[in-house]
Amino acid sequence: MFEQLGLIGCGLMGGSFALALKEAGLVRQVVGYSKSARTRERALELGVIDLEAATLEQAVAGSDLVLLAVPVAATESSLAAIAPVLAPRALLMDVGSTKGDVVAAARRTLGERLSRFVPAHPIAGKESAGVEHAEASLYRERQLILTPLPETHAPLVELAAELWTLLGSQVLEMSPERHDAAYASVSHLPHLLAFAAMNAILAQPQADEWLALAGPGFRDFSRIAASDPSVWRDILLANREQVLLQSRQFRAALDALEAAMLAPDADALQSLIAQASQARTGWQLGGLTYNPSEAVAA
Amino acid sequence: MFEQLGLIGCGLMGGSFALALKEAGLVRQVVGYSKSARTRERALELGVIDLEAATLEQAVAGSDLVLLAVPVAATESSLAAIAPVLAPRALLMDVGSTKGDVVAAARRTLGERLSRFVPAHPIAGKESAGVEHAEASLYRERQLILTPLPETHAPLVELAAELWTLLGSQVLEMSPERHDAAYASVSHLPHLLAFAAMNAILAQPQADEWLALAGPGFRDFSRIAASDPSVWRDILLANREQVLLQSRQFRAALDALEAAMLAPDADALQSLIAQASQARTGWQLGGLTYNPSEAVAA
């Protein structure tokens, strides 16, 4: 399907994409660039990439598929470096967790190559970063959101959708704004809350004792608090307005529960909990009926 | 080890205790009472109990081990009914998630049998309640907290500790106050936050779309929001002061993260996230070095 993948950033996300593409037989060779020479070498040793590029430009030139998988803070400078060397017929994608900022950066930097860019966000990941944790199955049975621009060359969106579908992802399409609002509510805010919950415990003198007593509920609730600090710093800043809006909604819901506790109004408290409990019991990963075309239309 | 277990409440917690005791060969027969006749019948069919008791008194009388495993709201009336029929040499335990309220109820009701009561809290459970989900392994490799009173007959505390150890639990001992403060922070507050996070999403018109897009991070973070509403109503009310205190600590930690987002102060934000991330990365279930004797002493 592709002659050469130019992989910019050989960490968990980029490395897993390269491995998945190879496993599916969708690429002839992978040329990888990473800012860290050590990461590049590890990626080569692990068979994630076939050739090491000494510069970003070297990895992009001659590639008919380019995946940008760098920290959010490096997105704009990377796009600026890609623009002049990207082949006219290449497909360029990213894997960032926020899309409004990426699209804005692309508009500022890509110039006439803007039409080749299909912003992408795989709903997948692990707490453990780094190429050592890359795996071909990371994107399998996971959602993949595409947020094309009005300027995006339409057949490229189809090509991108086909590619991720062949990797086992369930592909959805929506606007960057709609994407950022959705993930502020179901991903970015939960991370912020998990960070705050951990820090609240750590701020108290009994922290060690309490953490030693925590059970399986705490284990699952707090798992995302172990996420990479620089990655999440960037996500929370890039989608700040939406995350703060969701935090206000959350505080209102918490206020309602606490008001019922304080009253105390046992019936009101039970029905607030029941609402949450029923919704969560009925939920499953990627399992609700949801028509992606509605997201595109609205 | 025991002639007869009198099981008051044949749900997930009580049923699992009976099954574990039988599997370990620690009891000759189990007499079960449950308010619901259907639950009693199911418990008998499933081999969780050997004999159905028509009344609570029937299950208690003649038992040298009594486990109270009823909803928190039914604890005091159950203890009052147990007191006049409990054998003088029996061991009485509960499995409640809060201990201050249970101890207070025991003081009001148990009279001269108070010395036979060893309050217990297994750090185990599932979202799915009911005797159908009972399993002998529920308490294995889980912590079990005993919160004896000054009046508790000391050898009974040892007997209780030995019993739960034989069921595979890691037994710790502390005061009821210390227990309730600890679990407010690492269990009750996380549940409250998970309920609030679900309700905040549900309060917005895009709830269905957003929930359909949620990924594995959301799945784990929100799992405890599916917990039983009446059980958690009772826990949040029983330990209200400690939970509200922890909520204030949490809001302060959330304020700090949001202040860094608003500034924006990327370095401050990263270091707040890093604090949470490092602590959670270093944490493991029941895995921290922790000396239970300190908890007893302090």
Tab-separated table of C-alpha atoms in Angstrom, chain A residues 13 94-99 118-124 139 143-147 164 172 179-180 183 187-188 235, chain B residues 213:
chain	number	residue	atom	x	y	z
A	13	MET	CA	2.701	5.767	19.546
A	94	ASP	CA	-0.346	13.057	13.380
A	95	VAL	CA	-1.479	11.157	16.488
A	96	GLY	CA	-2.011	14.034	18.927
A	97	SER	CA	-4.608	13.863	21.706
A	98	THR	CA	-5.835	17.396	20.983
A	99	LYS	CA	-6.813	18.547	17.533
A	118	VAL	CA	-5.257	14.311	7.873
A	119	PRO	CA	-5.204	14.969	11.639
A	120	ALA	CA	-5.685	11.718	13.574
A	121	HIS	CA	-6.142	10.709	17.196
A	122	PRO	CA	-5.959	7.039	18.158
A	123	ILE	CA	-7.865	6.345	21.400
A	124	ALA	CA	-5.116	4.068	22.615
A	139	TYR	CA	-4.426	0.288	17.850
A	143	GLN	CA	-11.288	3.971	18.084
A	144	LEU	CA	-9.418	6.287	15.751
A	145	ILE	CA	-10.691	9.810	15.203
A	146	LEU	CA	-9.956	11.716	12.005
A	147	THR	CA	-10.564	15.474	12.024
A	164	TRP	CA	-6.387	2.561	10.140
A	172	LEU	CA	-14.698	7.915	13.172
A	179	HIS	CA	-13.230	16.196	19.078
A	180	ASP	CA	-11.693	18.516	21.649
A	183	TYR	CA	-12.145	14.359	24.895
A	187	SER	CA	-10.306	11.883	28.863
A	188	HIS	CA	-8.631	15.169	29.737
A	235	ILE	CA	-2.660	18.275	26.447
B	213	LEU	CA	-15.992	8.012	22.310
